[in-house]
């Protein structure tokens, strides 16, 4: 029997996998590579989530007003600015990942410095949202007492805003090189430090909201400085010293950063809009409460798939940089298939243990029944949320941010939101109609992106990657290629 090698002389997969055994081997190898990146990132994301959760526990002992003010500040103002900066930093997922795959190590440091410049300037433009937080929240119809206190807390957390402009690029820089274990360790250590600071500032020093803001500021800067220290100390081969080349192609970089930000923000704000719509229903308390439980459940799932999203972005961008079109394609297909199976497992888990899971969140029979009525939408949402982040990660890895931004705008805001409004208010289906319409928008976006991935010519994407690297300052220096490829 003829033995067909899985890899050709360039290290790329052969065009055709001859049998099931080879398909299993390729899938297993790709899965190992994917989860070696995804697992530490999931741990880091969980640690970041836990910092907010622990702060909420301490705030609960300060009073309802303080708790509401901080939740409003972090959910609206900080959430908005975090999404903008995270999105702009996501441009590095494309550029650093492709440059690393191509062996242009020096360009990684240049790209990171370029991102610092763009994000620090962006933070300055976002500063008025922090200073004017109270008037903005009042304009959005929030209670004045809560808005005033939230505005004060927001101003106290201004240092955190600028720390994000440092930490986001550094994190993407490390992700592109699969140096993700250090991110997990930094996330875990800063979580412990955050808990200690909250206890010290609130329980010992009795600083109240000032203590909470101080804990957030210190933790965010410790995270940023720890990542920066690792970059400067252990990543010197990637050009960690300052280079004036960081100012080259700054406008082209800004356009890609803005495209990345629009793509990410449109996805993030879309899910926030459903709560705003539900808040105007007749029985708003029950509607928002049931919806909050559902989104909390899907939020736990999304933390796992956020790690997978970043991992597949790294895998695709690295393989495109290495000029391995078929390896990039296999990575996409394997990740989508795995994610689909995980989504089906989550649906089965909810079907079997849904009542017990709901009971964790509420003792109210009325609220329990309201959530139970949304169970089939929750199942569908769990399935979509297992595939949609993966496709978004592929888009970032390839560099499709601008195109996906237009797709998100059309599917989410021209189709999903209006349909949700019509079903919820005009057809009087309430929260079920609002959520159903918005799920339809997500389903349409996912189908379009799956179709685009299916029709992608990966050889053309490799050529586009090479062109981008040459255009933005990369040199075709084969001596810089990594030994582990």
Tab-separated table of C-alpha atoms in Angstrom:
chain	number	residue	atom	x	y	z
A	1	UNK	CA	0.000	0.000	0.000
A	2	UNK	CA	1.366	3.431	-0.945
A	3	UNK	CA	2.078	5.692	2.025
A	4	UNK	CA	1.137	9.294	1.289
A	5	UNK	CA	2.951	11.836	3.501
A	6	UNK	CA	0.788	14.316	5.348
A	7	UNK	CA	3.359	17.088	4.859
A	8	UNK	CA	5.113	18.111	1.673
A	9	UNK	CA	8.646	19.473	1.335
A	10	UNK	CA	7.483	22.959	2.393
A	11	UNK	CA	5.925	21.671	5.588
A	12	UNK	CA	2.399	22.210	4.272
A	13	UNK	CA	-0.300	19.541	4.199
A	14	UNK	CA	-0.864	17.631	0.976
A	15	UNK	CA	-3.861	18.611	-1.143
A	16	UNK	CA	-5.757	15.383	-0.573
A	17	UNK	CA	-5.940	13.299	2.579
A	18	UNK	CA	-6.202	9.760	1.255
A	19	UNK	CA	-8.010	7.962	4.084
A	20	UNK	CA	-9.730	8.284	7.438
A	21	UNK	CA	-6.550	7.471	9.368
A	22	UNK	CA	-4.740	10.399	7.809
A	23	UNK	CA	-7.712	12.685	8.441
A	24	UNK	CA	-7.745	11.680	12.117
A	25	UNK	CA	-3.994	12.244	12.396
A	26	UNK	CA	-4.199	15.706	10.840
A	27	UNK	CA	-7.156	16.625	13.058
A	28	UNK	CA	-5.378	15.420	16.185
A	29	UNK	CA	-2.182	17.324	15.367
A	30	UNK	CA	-4.138	20.493	14.681
A	31	UNK	CA	-6.218	20.069	17.848
A	32	UNK	CA	-3.072	19.777	19.981
A	33	UNK	CA	-1.650	22.970	18.455
A	34	UNK	CA	-4.964	24.793	18.888
A	35	UNK	CA	-5.606	23.870	22.521
A	36	UNK	CA	-2.005	24.505	23.576
A	37	UNK	CA	-2.769	28.105	22.672
A	38	UNK	CA	-6.431	28.228	23.697
A	39	UNK	CA	-6.196	26.690	27.188
A	40	UNK	CA	-3.879	29.314	28.765
A	41	UNK	CA	-5.913	32.057	27.087
A	42	UNK	CA	-9.141	30.673	28.566
A	43	UNK	CA	-7.490	30.662	32.008
A	44	UNK	CA	-6.415	34.272	31.513
A	45	UNK	CA	-9.927	35.297	30.427
A	46	UNK	CA	-11.482	33.530	33.427
A	47	UNK	CA	-9.062	35.354	35.741
A	48	UNK	CA	-10.003	38.689	34.173
A	49	UNK	CA	-13.691	37.873	34.669
A	50	UNK	CA	-13.019	36.867	38.270
A	51	UNK	CA	-11.489	40.279	39.079
A	52	UNK	CA	-14.832	41.933	38.296
A	53	UNK	CA	-16.794	39.221	40.087
A	54	UNK	CA	-14.725	39.548	43.282
A	55	UNK	CA	-15.099	43.325	43.199
A	56	UNK	CA	-18.882	42.853	42.982
A	57	UNK	CA	-18.802	40.662	46.105
A	58	UNK	CA	-16.974	43.374	48.073
A	59	UNK	CA	-19.257	46.079	46.677
A	60	UNK	CA	-22.303	44.152	47.842
A	61	UNK	CA	-21.213	44.878	51.413
A	62	UNK	CA	-20.819	48.609	50.772
A	63	UNK	CA	-24.433	49.181	49.736
A	64	UNK	CA	-26.879	48.895	46.849
A	65	UNK	CA	-26.134	52.420	45.576
A	66	UNK	CA	-22.398	51.778	45.375
A	67	UNK	CA	-22.930	48.408	43.712
A	68	UNK	CA	-25.303	49.867	41.106
A	69	UNK	CA	-22.955	52.772	40.408
A	70	UNK	CA	-19.912	50.563	39.778
A	71	UNK	CA	-21.885	48.080	37.675
A	72	UNK	CA	-23.224	50.986	35.598
A	73	UNK	CA	-19.767	52.525	35.211
A	74	UNK	CA	-17.996	49.311	34.236
A	75	UNK	CA	-20.865	48.050	32.073
A	76	UNK	CA	-21.433	51.220	30.044
A	77	UNK	CA	-18.461	53.612	30.095
A	78	UNK	CA	-15.600	51.186	30.770
A	79	UNK	CA	-17.272	48.531	28.628
A	80	UNK	CA	-17.456	50.951	25.701
A	81	UNK	CA	-13.836	52.114	25.938
A	82	UNK	CA	-12.553	48.600	26.637
A	83	UNK	CA	-14.292	47.352	23.497
A	84	UNK	CA	-12.820	50.151	21.372
A	85	UNK	CA	-9.250	49.607	22.589
A	86	UNK	CA	-9.527	45.816	22.455
A	87	UNK	CA	-10.810	46.034	18.902
A	88	UNK	CA	-8.039	48.385	17.813
A	89	UNK	CA	-5.456	46.153	19.459
A	90	UNK	CA	-6.844	43.198	17.514
A	91	UNK	CA	-5.130	44.526	14.398
A	92	UNK	CA	-1.965	43.017	15.882
A	93	UNK	CA	-3.527	39.552	15.735
A	94	UNK	CA	-3.375	39.821	11.953
A	95	UNK	CA	-0.058	41.603	11.574
A	96	UNK	CA	2.036	39.982	14.307
A	97	UNK	CA	0.652	36.517	13.587
A	98	UNK	CA	1.443	36.718	9.880
A	99	UNK	CA	4.851	38.329	10.430
A	100	UNK	CA	5.789	35.671	12.985
A	101	UNK	CA	4.795	32.910	10.593
A	102	UNK	CA	6.872	34.549	7.849
A	103	UNK	CA	9.887	34.682	10.154
A	104	UNK	CA	9.991	38.503	10.193
A	105	UNK	CA	10.594	38.602	13.943
A	106	UNK	CA	11.819	42.194	14.110
A	107	UNK	CA	8.530	43.398	12.679
A	108	UNK	CA	6.605	42.115	15.712
A	109	UNK	CA	8.208	44.699	17.971
A	110	UNK	CA	7.644	47.430	15.394
A	111	UNK	CA	3.982	46.501	15.049
A	112	UNK	CA	3.540	46.452	18.833
A	113	UNK	CA	5.111	49.908	19.203
A	114	UNK	CA	2.943	51.199	16.373
A	115	UNK	CA	-0.105	49.847	18.209
A	116	UNK	CA	0.978	51.538	21.449
A	117	UNK	CA	1.112	54.876	19.636
A	118	UNK	CA	-2.334	54.404	18.104
A	119	UNK	CA	-3.960	53.111	21.302
A	120	UNK	CA	-2.459	55.799	23.558
A	121	UNK	CA	-3.784	58.480	21.185
A	122	UNK	CA	-7.140	56.670	21.123
A	123	UNK	CA	-7.203	56.644	24.934
A	124	UNK	CA	-6.747	60.426	24.902
A	125	UNK	CA	-9.739	60.773	22.550
A	126	UNK	CA	-11.779	58.477	24.813
A	127	UNK	CA	-10.881	60.451	27.947
A	128	UNK	CA	-13.922	62.813	27.660
A	129	UNK	CA	-16.222	59.782	28.047
A	130	UNK	CA	-14.649	59.237	31.483
A	131	UNK	CA	-14.708	62.901	32.514
A	132	UNK	CA	-18.312	63.398	31.332
A	133	UNK	CA	-19.556	59.976	32.494
A	134	UNK	CA	-22.239	61.345	34.827
A	135	UNK	CA	-23.936	63.617	32.206
A	136	UNK	CA	-23.708	60.833	29.611
A	137	UNK	CA	-25.386	58.315	31.929
A	138	UNK	CA	-28.127	60.819	32.816
A	139	UNK	CA	-28.672	61.456	29.104
A	140	UNK	CA	-29.159	57.685	28.698
A	141	UNK	CA	-31.990	57.871	31.255
A	142	UNK	CA	-30.197	56.515	34.315
A	143	UNK	CA	-31.119	57.485	37.878
A	144	UNK	CA	-29.341	60.727	38.810
A	145	UNK	CA	-27.983	59.553	42.161
A	146	UNK	CA	-26.555	56.390	40.606
A	147	UNK	CA	-25.233	58.323	37.594
A	148	UNK	CA	-23.450	60.907	39.758
A	149	UNK	CA	-21.743	58.250	41.859
A	150	UNK	CA	-20.916	56.225	38.738
A	151	UNK	CA	-19.393	59.371	37.203
A	152	UNK	CA	-17.185	59.880	40.247
A	153	UNK	CA	-16.049	56.249	40.161
A	154	UNK	CA	-15.354	56.452	36.418
A	155	UNK	CA	-13.080	59.465	36.855
A	156	UNK	CA	-11.181	57.594	39.574
A	157	UNK	CA	-10.464	54.743	37.109
A	158	UNK	CA	-8.874	56.931	34.395
A	159	UNK	CA	-5.433	55.345	35.044
A	160	UNK	CA	-6.922	51.971	34.091
A	161	UNK	CA	-7.858	53.357	30.654
A	162	UNK	CA	-4.229	54.103	29.771
A	163	UNK	CA	-2.997	50.773	31.103
A	164	UNK	CA	-5.179	49.035	28.503
A	165	UNK	CA	-3.353	50.920	25.738
A	166	UNK	CA	-0.153	49.189	26.905
A	167	UNK	CA	-1.447	45.735	27.847
A	168	UNK	CA	-3.616	45.004	24.786
A	169	UNK	CA	-0.746	45.304	22.247
A	170	UNK	CA	1.641	43.425	24.534
A	171	UNK	CA	-0.868	40.587	24.881
A	172	UNK	CA	-1.400	40.321	21.124
A	173	UNK	CA	2.386	40.422	20.616
A	174	UNK	CA	2.786	37.404	22.918
A	175	UNK	CA	-0.246	35.580	21.492
A	176	UNK	CA	1.148	35.772	17.962
A	177	UNK	CA	4.226	33.831	19.124
A	178	UNK	CA	2.135	31.318	21.125
A	179	UNK	CA	3.783	32.609	24.316
A	180	UNK	CA	0.503	32.292	26.149
A	181	UNK	CA	1.465	30.411	29.302
A	182	UNK	CA	2.933	33.601	30.708
A	183	UNK	CA	-0.413	35.347	30.132
A	184	UNK	CA	-2.187	32.683	32.194
A	185	UNK	CA	0.329	33.069	35.029
A	186	UNK	CA	0.096	36.856	34.980
A	187	UNK	CA	-3.710	36.624	35.000
A	188	UNK	CA	-3.700	34.244	37.965
A	189	UNK	CA	-1.151	36.206	40.016
A	190	UNK	CA	-2.871	39.554	39.415
A	191	UNK	CA	-6.208	38.004	40.432
A	192	UNK	CA	-4.711	37.027	43.809
A	193	UNK	CA	-3.184	40.505	44.083
A	194	UNK	CA	-6.561	42.074	43.214
A	195	UNK	CA	-8.366	40.130	45.940
A	196	UNK	CA	-5.729	41.190	48.486
A	197	UNK	CA	-5.970	44.859	47.461
A	198	UNK	CA	-9.770	44.849	47.681
A	199	UNK	CA	-9.569	43.387	51.178
A	200	UNK	CA	-6.856	45.867	52.190
A	201	UNK	CA	-8.446	48.993	50.728
A	202	UNK	CA	-12.059	48.219	51.700
A	203	UNK	CA	-12.004	46.035	54.803
A	204	UNK	CA	-8.849	47.440	56.448
A	205	UNK	CA	-8.462	51.033	55.203
A	206	UNK	CA	-12.238	51.573	54.712
A	207	UNK	CA	-11.735	53.569	51.509
A	208	UNK	CA	-15.075	52.538	49.956
A	209	UNK	CA	-15.409	53.295	46.250
A	210	UNK	CA	-11.980	54.935	46.228
A	211	UNK	CA	-10.564	51.597	47.374
A	212	UNK	CA	-12.371	49.691	44.623
A	213	UNK	CA	-11.132	52.131	41.959
A	214	UNK	CA	-7.601	51.980	43.375
A	215	UNK	CA	-7.633	48.174	43.274
A	216	UNK	CA	-8.729	48.208	39.618
A	217	UNK	CA	-6.053	50.774	38.715
A	218	UNK	CA	-3.216	48.969	40.472
A	219	UNK	CA	-4.237	45.548	39.113
A	220	UNK	CA	-4.532	46.781	35.533
A	221	UNK	CA	-1.122	48.494	35.677
A	222	UNK	CA	0.513	45.482	37.344
A	223	UNK	CA	-0.832	43.389	34.460
A	224	UNK	CA	0.436	45.853	31.849
A	225	UNK	CA	3.879	46.211	33.447
A	226	UNK	CA	4.245	42.451	33.948
A	227	UNK	CA	3.494	41.817	30.272
A	228	UNK	CA	5.811	44.651	29.256
A	229	UNK	CA	8.569	43.307	31.498
A	230	UNK	CA	8.306	39.875	29.901
A	231	UNK	CA	8.354	41.383	26.411
A	232	UNK	CA	11.461	43.468	27.125
A	233	UNK	CA	13.262	40.770	29.073
A	234	UNK	CA	12.462	37.558	27.204
A	235	UNK	CA	11.446	38.575	23.672
A	236	UNK	CA	14.495	40.488	22.471
A	237	UNK	CA	14.654	38.419	19.280
A	238	UNK	CA	11.379	40.022	18.232
A	239	UNK	CA	12.717	43.559	18.213
A	240	UNK	CA	11.565	44.759	21.624
A	241	UNK	CA	13.844	47.844	21.439
A	242	UNK	CA	12.235	51.084	20.260
A	243	UNK	CA	12.354	51.703	16.508
A	244	UNK	CA	11.459	54.846	14.584
A	245	UNK	CA	9.963	52.464	12.006
A	246	UNK	CA	6.943	52.351	14.351
A	247	UNK	CA	5.868	55.667	12.814
A	248	UNK	CA	5.966	54.288	9.265
A	249	UNK	CA	2.652	53.315	7.616
A	250	UNK	CA	0.891	54.726	10.678
A	251	UNK	CA	-2.229	55.708	8.714
A	252	UNK	CA	-2.550	52.301	7.074
A	253	UNK	CA	-2.133	50.745	10.507
A	254	UNK	CA	-4.742	53.108	11.928
A	255	UNK	CA	-7.229	52.101	9.223
A	256	UNK	CA	-6.768	48.413	10.025
A	257	UNK	CA	-7.050	49.178	13.756
A	258	UNK	CA	-10.260	51.129	13.247
A	259	UNK	CA	-11.650	48.325	11.077
A	260	UNK	CA	-10.810	45.815	13.803
A	261	UNK	CA	-12.427	48.023	16.423
A	262	UNK	CA	-15.612	48.477	14.387
A	263	UNK	CA	-15.866	44.720	13.819
A	264	UNK	CA	-15.399	43.858	17.520
A	265	UNK	CA	-17.548	46.705	18.857
A	266	UNK	CA	-20.464	45.959	16.550
A	267	UNK	CA	-20.486	42.393	17.889
A	268	UNK	CA	-20.181	43.490	21.531
A	269	UNK	CA	-22.752	46.280	21.411
A	270	UNK	CA	-25.212	44.067	19.582
A	271	UNK	CA	-25.511	41.790	22.600
A	272	UNK	CA	-25.777	44.797	24.923
A	273	UNK	CA	-28.657	46.215	22.864
A	274	UNK	CA	-30.939	43.311	23.702
A	275	UNK	CA	-30.966	44.304	27.387
A	276	UNK	CA	-31.800	47.911	26.497
A	277	UNK	CA	-34.718	46.768	24.320
A	278	UNK	CA	-36.007	44.366	26.970
A	279	UNK	CA	-35.897	47.159	29.566
A	280	UNK	CA	-38.811	48.912	27.849
A	281	UNK	CA	-41.207	45.950	27.874
A	282	UNK	CA	-44.314	46.029	30.070
A	283	UNK	CA	-42.948	43.579	32.654
A	284	UNK	CA	-39.416	44.877	32.382
A	285	UNK	CA	-38.167	43.429	35.682
A	286	UNK	CA	-39.121	39.875	34.727
A	287	UNK	CA	-37.964	40.315	31.125
A	288	UNK	CA	-34.546	41.732	32.031
A	289	UNK	CA	-34.140	39.222	34.877
A	290	UNK	CA	-34.829	36.176	32.707
A	291	UNK	CA	-32.686	37.545	29.913
A	292	UNK	CA	-29.837	38.311	32.330
A	293	UNK	CA	-29.780	34.700	33.521
A	294	UNK	CA	-29.664	33.446	29.930
A	295	UNK	CA	-26.910	35.855	28.896
A	296	UNK	CA	-24.949	34.961	32.031
A	297	UNK	CA	-25.062	31.284	31.043
A	298	UNK	CA	-23.984	32.048	27.474
A	299	UNK	CA	-21.350	34.406	28.871
A	300	UNK	CA	-19.625	31.526	30.653
A	301	UNK	CA	-19.553	29.634	27.361
A	302	UNK	CA	-18.261	32.707	25.516
A	303	UNK	CA	-15.196	32.897	27.778
A	304	UNK	CA	-14.149	29.452	26.564
A	305	UNK	CA	-14.782	30.291	22.931
A	306	UNK	CA	-12.998	33.624	23.243
A	307	UNK	CA	-9.866	31.592	23.945
A	308	UNK	CA	-10.601	29.405	20.916
A	309	UNK	CA	-11.205	32.523	18.823
A	310	UNK	CA	-7.791	33.946	19.698
A	311	UNK	CA	-6.140	30.554	19.181
A	312	UNK	CA	-7.541	29.990	15.686
A	313	UNK	CA	-6.565	33.560	14.771
A	314	UNK	CA	-2.980	32.746	15.780
A	315	UNK	CA	-2.996	29.431	13.919
A	316	UNK	CA	-4.396	30.909	10.685
A	317	UNK	CA	-2.181	33.991	10.671
A	318	UNK	CA	0.946	31.933	11.450
A	319	UNK	CA	0.245	29.426	8.676
A	320	UNK	CA	-0.471	32.184	6.147
A	321	UNK	CA	2.811	33.833	7.089
A	322	UNK	CA	4.565	30.487	6.650
A	323	UNK	CA	3.013	30.249	3.159
A	324	UNK	CA	1.046	27.130	4.133
A	325	UNK	CA	-2.395	27.722	2.585
A	326	UNK	CA	-3.648	24.156	3.061
A	327	UNK	CA	-2.499	24.039	6.685
A	328	UNK	CA	-4.419	27.286	7.306
A	329	UNK	CA	-7.517	25.786	5.680
A	330	UNK	CA	-7.285	22.562	7.709
A	331	UNK	CA	-6.885	24.588	10.889
A	332	UNK	CA	-10.087	26.487	10.132
A	333	UNK	CA	-12.105	23.380	9.284
A	334	UNK	CA	-10.881	21.378	12.278
A	335	UNK	CA	-11.594	24.248	14.686
A	336	UNK	CA	-15.089	24.868	13.318
A	337	UNK	CA	-15.946	21.176	13.521
A	338	UNK	CA	-14.664	20.882	17.089
A	339	UNK	CA	-16.509	24.012	18.147
A	340	UNK	CA	-19.704	22.704	16.612
A	341	UNK	CA	-19.407	19.486	18.632
A	342	UNK	CA	-18.747	21.473	21.809
A	343	UNK	CA	-21.819	23.603	21.083
A	344	UNK	CA	-23.953	20.485	20.622
A	345	UNK	CA	-22.627	19.137	23.934
A	346	UNK	CA	-23.582	22.411	25.665
A	347	UNK	CA	-27.086	22.123	24.194
A	348	UNK	CA	-27.374	18.548	25.482
A	349	UNK	CA	-26.134	19.617	28.921
A	350	UNK	CA	-28.759	22.341	29.121
A	351	UNK	CA	-31.455	19.949	27.973
A	352	UNK	CA	-30.564	17.440	30.693
A	353	UNK	CA	-29.716	19.759	33.588
A	354	UNK	CA	-31.393	23.030	32.590
A	355	UNK	CA	-33.690	23.250	35.630
A	356	UNK	CA	-30.829	22.715	38.069
A	357	UNK	CA	-28.686	25.309	36.293
A	358	UNK	CA	-31.501	27.885	36.422
A	359	UNK	CA	-32.009	27.148	40.142
A	360	UNK	CA	-28.450	28.319	40.798
A	361	UNK	CA	-29.458	31.816	39.683
A	362	UNK	CA	-32.907	32.232	41.213
A	363	UNK	CA	-35.366	30.885	43.786
A	364	UNK	CA	-38.307	32.700	42.194
A	365	UNK	CA	-40.796	30.338	40.567
A	366	UNK	CA	-42.021	33.107	38.251
A	367	UNK	CA	-38.519	33.939	37.073
A	368	UNK	CA	-37.686	30.239	36.755
A	369	UNK	CA	-40.680	29.732	34.463
A	370	UNK	CA	-39.772	32.811	32.417
A	371	UNK	CA	-36.272	31.451	31.810
A	372	UNK	CA	-37.695	27.991	31.000
A	373	UNK	CA	-39.790	29.554	28.213
A	374	UNK	CA	-36.583	30.889	26.676
A	375	UNK	CA	-34.819	27.510	26.908
A	376	UNK	CA	-35.046	26.684	23.193
A	377	UNK	CA	-33.611	30.095	22.280
A	378	UNK	CA	-30.872	29.551	24.838
A	379	UNK	CA	-30.028	26.204	23.224
A	380	UNK	CA	-29.892	27.799	19.783
A	381	UNK	CA	-27.776	30.641	21.097
A	382	UNK	CA	-25.312	28.184	22.664
A	383	UNK	CA	-24.920	26.463	19.300
A	384	UNK	CA	-24.380	29.709	17.381
A	385	UNK	CA	-21.998	31.049	20.019
A	386	UNK	CA	-19.780	28.018	19.515
A	387	UNK	CA	-19.232	28.736	15.806
A	388	UNK	CA	-19.545	32.514	15.453
A	389	UNK	CA	-16.461	33.429	17.573
A	390	UNK	CA	-14.350	30.923	15.627
A	391	UNK	CA	-15.323	32.502	12.300
A	392	UNK	CA	-14.545	35.946	13.735
A	393	UNK	CA	-11.127	34.654	14.804
A	394	UNK	CA	-10.499	33.364	11.288
A	395	UNK	CA	-11.473	36.758	9.865
A	396	UNK	CA	-8.988	38.518	12.153
A	397	UNK	CA	-6.244	35.994	11.373
A	398	UNK	CA	-6.678	36.558	7.627
A	399	UNK	CA	-7.222	40.328	7.837
A	400	UNK	CA	-10.864	40.655	6.802
A	401	UNK	CA	-11.798	43.112	9.565
A	402	UNK	CA	-13.091	45.838	7.260
A	403	UNK	CA	-15.322	43.503	5.241
A	404	UNK	CA	-16.655	41.756	8.338
A	405	UNK	CA	-17.455	45.156	9.859
A	406	UNK	CA	-19.859	45.842	6.965
A	407	UNK	CA	-21.352	42.345	7.300
A	408	UNK	CA	-21.882	42.880	11.043
A	409	UNK	CA	-23.513	46.245	10.431
A	410	UNK	CA	-25.954	44.773	7.898
A	411	UNK	CA	-26.769	41.527	9.728
A	412	UNK	CA	-26.937	42.907	13.258
A	413	UNK	CA	-28.225	46.461	12.966
A	414	UNK	CA	-30.143	46.489	9.681
A	415	UNK	CA	-31.667	43.032	10.081
A	416	UNK	CA	-31.385	41.535	13.579
A	417	UNK	CA	-32.265	44.547	15.751
A	418	UNK	CA	-35.241	45.717	13.623
A	419	UNK	CA	-36.552	42.140	13.440
A	420	UNK	CA	-36.191	41.792	17.206
A	421	UNK	CA	-38.070	45.044	17.731
A	422	UNK	CA	-40.879	43.983	15.370
A	423	UNK	CA	-41.246	40.547	16.961
A	424	UNK	CA	-40.940	41.880	20.496
A	425	UNK	CA	-43.141	44.964	20.336
A	426	UNK	CA	-45.259	44.889	17.167
A	427	UNK	CA	-46.004	41.143	17.192
A	428	UNK	CA	-46.082	41.274	21.019
A	429	UNK	CA	-43.812	38.262	21.597
A	430	UNK	CA	-41.975	40.200	24.289
A	431	UNK	CA	-38.468	39.192	25.288
A	432	UNK	CA	-38.752	35.978	23.252
A	433	UNK	CA	-39.355	38.015	20.101
A	434	UNK	CA	-36.504	40.448	20.813
A	435	UNK	CA	-34.007	37.688	21.471
A	436	UNK	CA	-35.303	35.556	18.585
A	437	UNK	CA	-34.848	38.415	16.130
A	438	UNK	CA	-31.336	39.102	17.323
A	439	UNK	CA	-30.416	35.419	17.124
A	440	UNK	CA	-31.641	35.503	13.525
A	441	UNK	CA	-29.182	38.330	12.875
A	442	UNK	CA	-26.334	36.324	14.413
A	443	UNK	CA	-27.337	33.241	12.397
A	444	UNK	CA	-27.329	35.256	9.156
A	445	UNK	CA	-23.897	36.715	9.930
A	446	UNK	CA	-22.510	33.279	10.781
A	447	UNK	CA	-23.870	31.723	7.585
A	448	UNK	CA	-22.388	34.501	5.444
A	449	UNK	CA	-18.975	34.143	7.083
A	450	UNK	CA	-19.053	30.341	6.787
A	451	UNK	CA	-19.817	30.755	3.084
A	452	UNK	CA	-16.920	33.210	2.713
A	453	UNK	CA	-14.559	30.776	4.434
A	454	UNK	CA	-15.784	27.952	2.191
A	455	UNK	CA	-15.157	30.035	-0.933
A	456	UNK	CA	-11.771	31.353	0.218
A	457	UNK	CA	-8.780	30.792	-2.031
A	458	UNK	CA	-6.122	30.251	0.619
A	459	UNK	CA	-3.273	30.538	-1.885
A	460	UNK	CA	-4.502	34.039	-2.714
A	461	UNK	CA	-4.596	34.862	0.994
A	462	UNK	CA	-0.945	33.764	1.294
A	463	UNK	CA	-0.044	36.129	-1.548
A	464	UNK	CA	-1.953	38.941	0.177
A	465	UNK	CA	-0.100	38.187	3.410
A	466	UNK	CA	3.275	38.372	1.649
A	467	UNK	CA	2.265	41.644	0.015
A	468	UNK	CA	1.206	43.136	3.356
A	469	UNK	CA	4.470	42.119	5.031
A	470	UNK	CA	6.565	43.629	2.221
A	471	UNK	CA	4.444	46.790	2.077
A	472	UNK	CA	4.598	47.412	5.805
A	473	UNK	CA	8.321	46.968	6.206
A	474	UNK	CA	9.042	43.233	6.443
A	475	UNK	CA	12.190	41.859	4.861
A	476	UNK	CA	12.457	38.513	3.158
A	477	UNK	CA	15.126	37.245	5.516
A	478	UNK	CA	14.955	33.482	5.643
A	479	UNK	CA	17.717	33.359	8.259
A	480	UNK	CA	15.264	34.727	10.794
A	481	UNK	CA	12.889	31.753	10.383
A	482	UNK	CA	12.043	29.971	13.617
A	483	UNK	CA	13.649	26.615	14.237
A	484	UNK	CA	10.444	24.999	15.433
A	485	UNK	CA	8.758	25.327	12.024
